[in-house]
PDB file of C-alpha atoms in Angstrom:
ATOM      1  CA  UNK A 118      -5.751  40.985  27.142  1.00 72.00           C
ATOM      2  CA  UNK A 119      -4.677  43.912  25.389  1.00 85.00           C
ATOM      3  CA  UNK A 120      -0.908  42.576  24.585  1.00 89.00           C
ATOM      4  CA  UNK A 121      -2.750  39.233  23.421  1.00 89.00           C
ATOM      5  CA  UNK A 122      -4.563  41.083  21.013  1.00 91.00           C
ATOM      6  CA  UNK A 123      -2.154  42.539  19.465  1.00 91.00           C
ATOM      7  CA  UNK A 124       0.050  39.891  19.459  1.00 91.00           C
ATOM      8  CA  UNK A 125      -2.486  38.317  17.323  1.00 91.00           C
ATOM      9  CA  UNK A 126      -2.779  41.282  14.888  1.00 89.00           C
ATOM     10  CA  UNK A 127       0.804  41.057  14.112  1.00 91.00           C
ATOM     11  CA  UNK A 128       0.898  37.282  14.165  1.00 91.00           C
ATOM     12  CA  UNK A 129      -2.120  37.778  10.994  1.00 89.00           C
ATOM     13  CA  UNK A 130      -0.210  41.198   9.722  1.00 90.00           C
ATOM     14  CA  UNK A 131       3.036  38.631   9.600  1.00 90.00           C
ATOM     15  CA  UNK A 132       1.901  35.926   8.027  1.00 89.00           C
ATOM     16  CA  UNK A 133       0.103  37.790   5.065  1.00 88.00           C
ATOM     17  CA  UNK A 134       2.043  41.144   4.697  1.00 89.00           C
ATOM     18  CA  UNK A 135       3.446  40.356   0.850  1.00 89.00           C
ATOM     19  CA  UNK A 136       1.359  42.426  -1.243  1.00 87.00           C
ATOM     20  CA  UNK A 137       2.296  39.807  -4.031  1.00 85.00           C
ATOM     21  CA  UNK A 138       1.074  37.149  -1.736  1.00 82.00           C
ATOM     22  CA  UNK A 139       4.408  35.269  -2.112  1.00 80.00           C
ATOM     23  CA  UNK A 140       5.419  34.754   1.387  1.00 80.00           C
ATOM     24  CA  UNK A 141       5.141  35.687   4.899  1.00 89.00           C
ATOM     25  CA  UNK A 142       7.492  38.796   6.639  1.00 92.00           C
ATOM     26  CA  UNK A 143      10.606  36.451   6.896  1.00 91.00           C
ATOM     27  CA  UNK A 144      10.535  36.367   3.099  1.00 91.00           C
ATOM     28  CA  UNK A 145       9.587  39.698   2.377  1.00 92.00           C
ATOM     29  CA  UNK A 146      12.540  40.614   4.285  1.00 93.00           C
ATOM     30  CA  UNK A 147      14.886  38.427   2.534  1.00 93.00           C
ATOM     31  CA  UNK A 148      13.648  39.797  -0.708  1.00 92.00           C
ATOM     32  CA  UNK A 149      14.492  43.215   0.769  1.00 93.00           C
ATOM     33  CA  UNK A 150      17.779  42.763   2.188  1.00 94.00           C
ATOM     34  CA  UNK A 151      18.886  40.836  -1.505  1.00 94.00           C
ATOM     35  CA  UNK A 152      17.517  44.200  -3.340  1.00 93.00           C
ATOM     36  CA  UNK A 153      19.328  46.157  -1.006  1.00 94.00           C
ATOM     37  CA  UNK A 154      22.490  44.444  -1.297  1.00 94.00           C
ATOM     38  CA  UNK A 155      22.638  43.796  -4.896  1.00 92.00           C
ATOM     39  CA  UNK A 156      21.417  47.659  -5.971  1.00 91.00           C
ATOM     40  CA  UNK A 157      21.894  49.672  -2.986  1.00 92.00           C
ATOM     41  CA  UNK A 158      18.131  50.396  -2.245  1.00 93.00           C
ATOM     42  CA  UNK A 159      15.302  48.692  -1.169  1.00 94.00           C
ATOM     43  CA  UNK A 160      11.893  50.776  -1.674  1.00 95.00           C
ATOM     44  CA  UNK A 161       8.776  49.172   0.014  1.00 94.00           C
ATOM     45  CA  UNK A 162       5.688  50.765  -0.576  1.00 94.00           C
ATOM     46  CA  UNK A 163       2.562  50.317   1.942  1.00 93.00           C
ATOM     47  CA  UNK A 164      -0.744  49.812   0.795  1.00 91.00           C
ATOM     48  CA  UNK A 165      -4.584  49.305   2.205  1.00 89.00           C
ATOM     49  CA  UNK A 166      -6.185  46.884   1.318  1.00 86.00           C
ATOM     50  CA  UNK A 167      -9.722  45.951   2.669  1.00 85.00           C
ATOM     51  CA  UNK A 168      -8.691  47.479   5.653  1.00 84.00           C
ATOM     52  CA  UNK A 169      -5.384  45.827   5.907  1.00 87.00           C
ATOM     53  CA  UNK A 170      -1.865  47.236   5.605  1.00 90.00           C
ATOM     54  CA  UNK A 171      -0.083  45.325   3.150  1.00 92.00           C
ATOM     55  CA  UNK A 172       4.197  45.750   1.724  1.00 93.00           C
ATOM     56  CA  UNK A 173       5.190  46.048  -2.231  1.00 92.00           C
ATOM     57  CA  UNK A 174       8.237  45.783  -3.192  1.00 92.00           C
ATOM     58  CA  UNK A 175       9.521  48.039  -5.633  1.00 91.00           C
ATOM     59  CA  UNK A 176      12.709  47.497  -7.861  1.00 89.00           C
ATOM     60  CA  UNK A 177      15.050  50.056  -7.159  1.00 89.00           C
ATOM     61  CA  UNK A 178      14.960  51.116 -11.297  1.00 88.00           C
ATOM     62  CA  UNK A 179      10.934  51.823 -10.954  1.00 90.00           C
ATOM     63  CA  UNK A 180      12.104  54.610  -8.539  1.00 92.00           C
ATOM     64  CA  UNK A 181      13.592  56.664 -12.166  1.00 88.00           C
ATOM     65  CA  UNK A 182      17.025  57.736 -11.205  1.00 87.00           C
ATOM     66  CA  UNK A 183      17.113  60.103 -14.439  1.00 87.00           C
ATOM     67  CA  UNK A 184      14.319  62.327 -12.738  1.00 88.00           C
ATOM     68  CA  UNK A 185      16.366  65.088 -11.578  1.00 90.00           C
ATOM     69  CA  UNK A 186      15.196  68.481 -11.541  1.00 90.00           C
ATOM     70  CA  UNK A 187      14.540  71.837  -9.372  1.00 91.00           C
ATOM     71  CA  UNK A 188      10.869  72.552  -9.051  1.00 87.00           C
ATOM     72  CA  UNK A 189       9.080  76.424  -8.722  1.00 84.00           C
ATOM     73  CA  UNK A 190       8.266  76.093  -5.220  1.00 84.00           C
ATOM     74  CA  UNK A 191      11.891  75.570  -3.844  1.00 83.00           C
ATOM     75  CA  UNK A 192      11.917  72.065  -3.688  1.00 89.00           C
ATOM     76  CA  UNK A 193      14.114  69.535  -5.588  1.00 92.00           C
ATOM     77  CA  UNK A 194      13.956  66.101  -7.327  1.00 92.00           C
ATOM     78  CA  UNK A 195      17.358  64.342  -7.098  1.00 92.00           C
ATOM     79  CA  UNK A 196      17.127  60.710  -8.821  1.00 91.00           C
ATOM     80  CA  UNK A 197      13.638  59.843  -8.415  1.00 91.00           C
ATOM     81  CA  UNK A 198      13.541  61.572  -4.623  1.00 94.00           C
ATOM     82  CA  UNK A 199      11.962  64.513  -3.452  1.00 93.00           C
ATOM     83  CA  UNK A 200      13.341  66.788  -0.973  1.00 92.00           C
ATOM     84  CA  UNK A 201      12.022  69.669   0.370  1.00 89.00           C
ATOM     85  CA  UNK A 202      13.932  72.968   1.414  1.00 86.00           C
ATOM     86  CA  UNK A 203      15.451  71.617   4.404  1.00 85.00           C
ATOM     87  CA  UNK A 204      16.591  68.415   2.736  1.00 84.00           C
ATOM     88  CA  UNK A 205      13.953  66.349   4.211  1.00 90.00           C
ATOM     89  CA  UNK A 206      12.050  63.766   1.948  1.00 91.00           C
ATOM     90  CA  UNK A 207       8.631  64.456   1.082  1.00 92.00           C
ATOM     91  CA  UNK A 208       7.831  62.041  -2.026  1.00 94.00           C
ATOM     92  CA  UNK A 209       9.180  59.828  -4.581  1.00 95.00           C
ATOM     93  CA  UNK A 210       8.814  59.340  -8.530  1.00 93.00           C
ATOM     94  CA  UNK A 211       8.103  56.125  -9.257  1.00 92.00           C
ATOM     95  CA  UNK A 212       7.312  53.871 -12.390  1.00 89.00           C
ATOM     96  CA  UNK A 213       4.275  51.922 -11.964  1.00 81.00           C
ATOM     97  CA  UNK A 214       5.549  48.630 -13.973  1.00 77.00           C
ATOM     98  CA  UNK A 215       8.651  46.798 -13.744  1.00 76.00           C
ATOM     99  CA  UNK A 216      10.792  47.774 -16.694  1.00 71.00           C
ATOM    100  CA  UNK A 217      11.730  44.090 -17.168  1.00 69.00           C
ATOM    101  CA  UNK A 218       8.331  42.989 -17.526  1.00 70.00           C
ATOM    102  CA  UNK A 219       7.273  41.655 -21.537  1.00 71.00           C
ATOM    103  CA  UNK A 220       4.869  44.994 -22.803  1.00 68.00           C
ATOM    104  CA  UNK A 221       5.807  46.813 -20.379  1.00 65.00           C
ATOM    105  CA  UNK A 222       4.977  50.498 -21.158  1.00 68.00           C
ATOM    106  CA  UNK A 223       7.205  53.587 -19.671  1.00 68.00           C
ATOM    107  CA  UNK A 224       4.988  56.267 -18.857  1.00 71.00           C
ATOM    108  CA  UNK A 225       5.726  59.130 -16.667  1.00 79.00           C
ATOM    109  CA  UNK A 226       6.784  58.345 -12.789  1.00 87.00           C
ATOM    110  CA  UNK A 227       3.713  58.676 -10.528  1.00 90.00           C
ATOM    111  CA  UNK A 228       4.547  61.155  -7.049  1.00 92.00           C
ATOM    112  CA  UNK A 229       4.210  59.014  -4.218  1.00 93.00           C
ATOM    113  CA  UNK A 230       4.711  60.476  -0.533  1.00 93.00           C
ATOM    114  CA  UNK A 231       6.983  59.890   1.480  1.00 93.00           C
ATOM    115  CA  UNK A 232       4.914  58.802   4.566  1.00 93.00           C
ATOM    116  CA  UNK A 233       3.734  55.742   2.134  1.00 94.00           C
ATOM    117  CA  UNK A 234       7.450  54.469   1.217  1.00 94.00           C
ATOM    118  CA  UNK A 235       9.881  52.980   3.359  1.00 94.00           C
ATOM    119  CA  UNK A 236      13.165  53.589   1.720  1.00 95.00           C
ATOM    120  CA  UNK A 237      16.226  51.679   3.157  1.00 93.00           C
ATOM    121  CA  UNK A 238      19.596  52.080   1.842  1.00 93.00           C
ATOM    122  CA  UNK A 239      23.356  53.145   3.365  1.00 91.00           C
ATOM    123  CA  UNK A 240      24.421  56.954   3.186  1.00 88.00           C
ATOM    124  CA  UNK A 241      27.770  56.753   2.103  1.00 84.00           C
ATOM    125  CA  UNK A 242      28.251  60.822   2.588  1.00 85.00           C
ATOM    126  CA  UNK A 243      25.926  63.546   3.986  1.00 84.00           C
ATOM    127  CA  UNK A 244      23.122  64.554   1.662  1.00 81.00           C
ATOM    128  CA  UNK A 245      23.178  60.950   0.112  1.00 86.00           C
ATOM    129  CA  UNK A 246      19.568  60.183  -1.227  1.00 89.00           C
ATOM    130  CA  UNK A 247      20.332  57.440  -3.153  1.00 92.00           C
ATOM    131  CA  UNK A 248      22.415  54.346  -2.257  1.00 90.00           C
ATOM    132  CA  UNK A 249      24.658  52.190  -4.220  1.00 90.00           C
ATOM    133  CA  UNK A 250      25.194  48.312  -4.703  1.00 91.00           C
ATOM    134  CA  UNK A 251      27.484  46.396  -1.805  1.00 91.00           C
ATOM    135  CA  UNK A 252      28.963  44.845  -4.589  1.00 90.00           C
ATOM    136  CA  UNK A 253      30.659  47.777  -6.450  1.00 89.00           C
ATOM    137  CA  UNK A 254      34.056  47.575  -4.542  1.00 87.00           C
ATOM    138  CA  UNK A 255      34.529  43.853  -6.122  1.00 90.00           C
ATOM    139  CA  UNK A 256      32.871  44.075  -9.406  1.00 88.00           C
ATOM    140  CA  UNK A 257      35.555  45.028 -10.983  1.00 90.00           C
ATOM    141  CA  UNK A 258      37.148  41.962 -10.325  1.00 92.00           C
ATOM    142  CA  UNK A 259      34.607  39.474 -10.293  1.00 90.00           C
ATOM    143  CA  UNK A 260      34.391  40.598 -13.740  1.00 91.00           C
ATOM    144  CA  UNK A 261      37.983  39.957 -14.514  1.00 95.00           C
ATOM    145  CA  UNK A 262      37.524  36.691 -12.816  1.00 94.00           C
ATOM    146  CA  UNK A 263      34.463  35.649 -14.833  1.00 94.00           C
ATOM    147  CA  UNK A 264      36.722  36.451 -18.048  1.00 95.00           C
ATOM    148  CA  UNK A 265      39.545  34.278 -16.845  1.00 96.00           C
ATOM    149  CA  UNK A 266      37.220  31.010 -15.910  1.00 95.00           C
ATOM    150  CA  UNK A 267      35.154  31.530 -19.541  1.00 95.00           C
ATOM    151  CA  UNK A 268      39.603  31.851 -20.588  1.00 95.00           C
ATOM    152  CA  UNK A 269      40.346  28.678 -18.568  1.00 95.00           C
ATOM    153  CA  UNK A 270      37.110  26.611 -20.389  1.00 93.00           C
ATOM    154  CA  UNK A 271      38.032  27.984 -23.805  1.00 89.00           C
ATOM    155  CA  UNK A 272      41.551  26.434 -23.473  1.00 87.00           C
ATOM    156  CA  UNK A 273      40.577  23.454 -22.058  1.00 87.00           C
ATOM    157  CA  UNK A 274      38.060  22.577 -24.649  1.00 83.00           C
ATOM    158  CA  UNK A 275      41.047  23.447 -26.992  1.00 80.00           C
ATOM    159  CA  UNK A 276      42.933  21.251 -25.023  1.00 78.00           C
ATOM    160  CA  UNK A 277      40.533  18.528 -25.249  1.00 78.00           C
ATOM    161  CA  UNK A 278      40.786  18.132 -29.596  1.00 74.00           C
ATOM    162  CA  UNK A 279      43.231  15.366 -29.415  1.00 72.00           C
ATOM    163  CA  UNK A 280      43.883  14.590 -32.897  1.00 73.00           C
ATOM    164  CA  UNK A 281      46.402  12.684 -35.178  1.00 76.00           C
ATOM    165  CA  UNK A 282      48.322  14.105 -38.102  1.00 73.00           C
ATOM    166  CA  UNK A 283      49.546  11.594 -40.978  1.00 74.00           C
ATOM    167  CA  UNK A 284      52.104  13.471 -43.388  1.00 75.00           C
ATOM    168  CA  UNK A 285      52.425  11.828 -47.060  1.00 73.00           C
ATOM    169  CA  UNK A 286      55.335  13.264 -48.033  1.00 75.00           C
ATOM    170  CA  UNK A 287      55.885  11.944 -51.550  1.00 74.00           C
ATOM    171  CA  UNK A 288      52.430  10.405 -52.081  1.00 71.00           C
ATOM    172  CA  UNK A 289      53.320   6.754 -51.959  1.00 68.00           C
ATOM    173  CA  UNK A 290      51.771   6.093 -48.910  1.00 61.00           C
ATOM    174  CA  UNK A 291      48.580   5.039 -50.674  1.00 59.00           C
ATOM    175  CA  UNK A 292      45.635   6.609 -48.423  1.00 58.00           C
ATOM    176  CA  UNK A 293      43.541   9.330 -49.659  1.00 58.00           C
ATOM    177  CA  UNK A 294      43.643  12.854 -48.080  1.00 60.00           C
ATOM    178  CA  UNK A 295      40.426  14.096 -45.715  1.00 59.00           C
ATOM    179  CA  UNK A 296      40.261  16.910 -47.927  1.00 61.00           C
ATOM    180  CA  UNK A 297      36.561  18.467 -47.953  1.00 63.00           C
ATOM    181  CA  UNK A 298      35.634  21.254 -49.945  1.00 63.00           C
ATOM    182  CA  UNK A 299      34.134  24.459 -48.299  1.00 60.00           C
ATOM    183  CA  UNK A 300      31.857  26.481 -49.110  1.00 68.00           C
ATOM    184  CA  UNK A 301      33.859  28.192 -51.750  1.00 65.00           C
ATOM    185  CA  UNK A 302      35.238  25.314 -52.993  1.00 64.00           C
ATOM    186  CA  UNK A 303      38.620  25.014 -51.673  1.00 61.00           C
ATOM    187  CA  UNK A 304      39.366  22.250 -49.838  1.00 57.00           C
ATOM    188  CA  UNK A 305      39.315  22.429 -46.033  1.00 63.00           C
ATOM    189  CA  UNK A 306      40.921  20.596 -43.011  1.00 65.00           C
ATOM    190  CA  UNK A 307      38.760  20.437 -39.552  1.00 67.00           C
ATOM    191  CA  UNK A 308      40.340  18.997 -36.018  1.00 68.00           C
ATOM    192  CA  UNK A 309      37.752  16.353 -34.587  1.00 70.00           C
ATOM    193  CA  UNK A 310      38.759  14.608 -31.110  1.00 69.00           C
ATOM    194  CA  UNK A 311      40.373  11.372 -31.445  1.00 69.00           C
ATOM    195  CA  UNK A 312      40.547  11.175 -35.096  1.00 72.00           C
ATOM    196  CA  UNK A 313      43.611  10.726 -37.815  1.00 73.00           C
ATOM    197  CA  UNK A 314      43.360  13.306 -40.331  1.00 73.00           C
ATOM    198  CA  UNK A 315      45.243  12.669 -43.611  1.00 74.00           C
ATOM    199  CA  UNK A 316      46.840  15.638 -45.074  1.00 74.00           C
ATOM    200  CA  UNK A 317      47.539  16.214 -48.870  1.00 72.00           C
ATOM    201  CA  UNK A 318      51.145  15.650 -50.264  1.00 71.00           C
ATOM    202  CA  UNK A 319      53.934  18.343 -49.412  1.00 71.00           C
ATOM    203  CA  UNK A 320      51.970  19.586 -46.745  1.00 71.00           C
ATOM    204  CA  UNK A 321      52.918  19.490 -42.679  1.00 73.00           C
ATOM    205  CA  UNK A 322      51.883  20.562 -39.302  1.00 69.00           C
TER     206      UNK A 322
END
């Protein structure tokens, strides 16, 4: 009786843990582990709410990296996290609003304790409080490869201007040149795909 029971508190716990109310735990999780792999944390605060415990998920910038400071008492504030004298986390400064939200308004980060957060992240080297992005080993060069593909579509659009020159090289041809004037008056040549462009006497490409 007693497993049933609380079978059927995590079953309701499960199915409406999102503080958002976006999703069930699968999809909280998924929204965690994406966090986590794209910006090397994933910060999940617990709240009550009418007697239940419900999970927000907080962006890994609302936890203020730039908070870094040694406080009277002996403890110490490294990117948003609070350690105490032994190393051992006791709170965390966080940002109430998302910073990408329209108005939103940066006031000083709220102290949250530790026993309400649920930080996950990899510790890449003892002491590490803070975790970086999975993706930092190739970002270098999946930036380098998004240059050459927007490279590749440039020249290929060049590519693509297919047009026809006709040279009238003493005038006796009888057609009239595509000259346009610009905008200060001169005249001007454009390429247009698939068109024959007429150039002035004495002139070649």
């Amino acid at each position: 009786v007693l497993f049933r029971s609380i079978e059927k508190a995590w079953n309701r716990f499960a199915r409406r843990c999102d503080a958002e109310g976006r999703g069930d735990l699968t999809g909280y999780l998924a929204k965690a582990i994406r966090i986590l792999v794209i910006s090397g944390d994933a910060f999940t605060h617990m709240v009550t709410r009418d007697g239940r415990l419900e999970l927000r998920l907080i962006s890994s910038e609302q936890v203020w990296r730039p908070y870094t400071r040694v406080l009277p008492d002996g403890r110490r504030i490294f990117s948003g996290v609070e350690v105490d004298e032994t190393g051992r986390r006791s709170a965390y400064w966080v940002i109430r609003q998302q910073m990408d939200l329209p108005w939103a308004t940066y006031p000083l980060p709220d102290r949250i304790s530790a026993d309400d957060m649920l930080h996950v992240f990899v510790p890449n080297f003892p002491g590490s409080v803070r975790g970086i992005s999975w993706l930092v080993a190739i970002a270098t060069r999946l930036l380098e490869l998004d240059r050459l593909e927007d490279a590749a579509m440039a020249r290929a659009n060049t590519a693509a201007l297919f047009t026809g020159w006709i040279r009238d090289i003493d005038n006796t041809s009888g057609f009239a040149t595509d000259l346009t004037p610009g905008r200060d008056g001169k005249p001007q040549l454009s390429m247009e795909p698939g068109e024959l462009r007429r150039l002035p006497p004495g002139t070649d490409i």
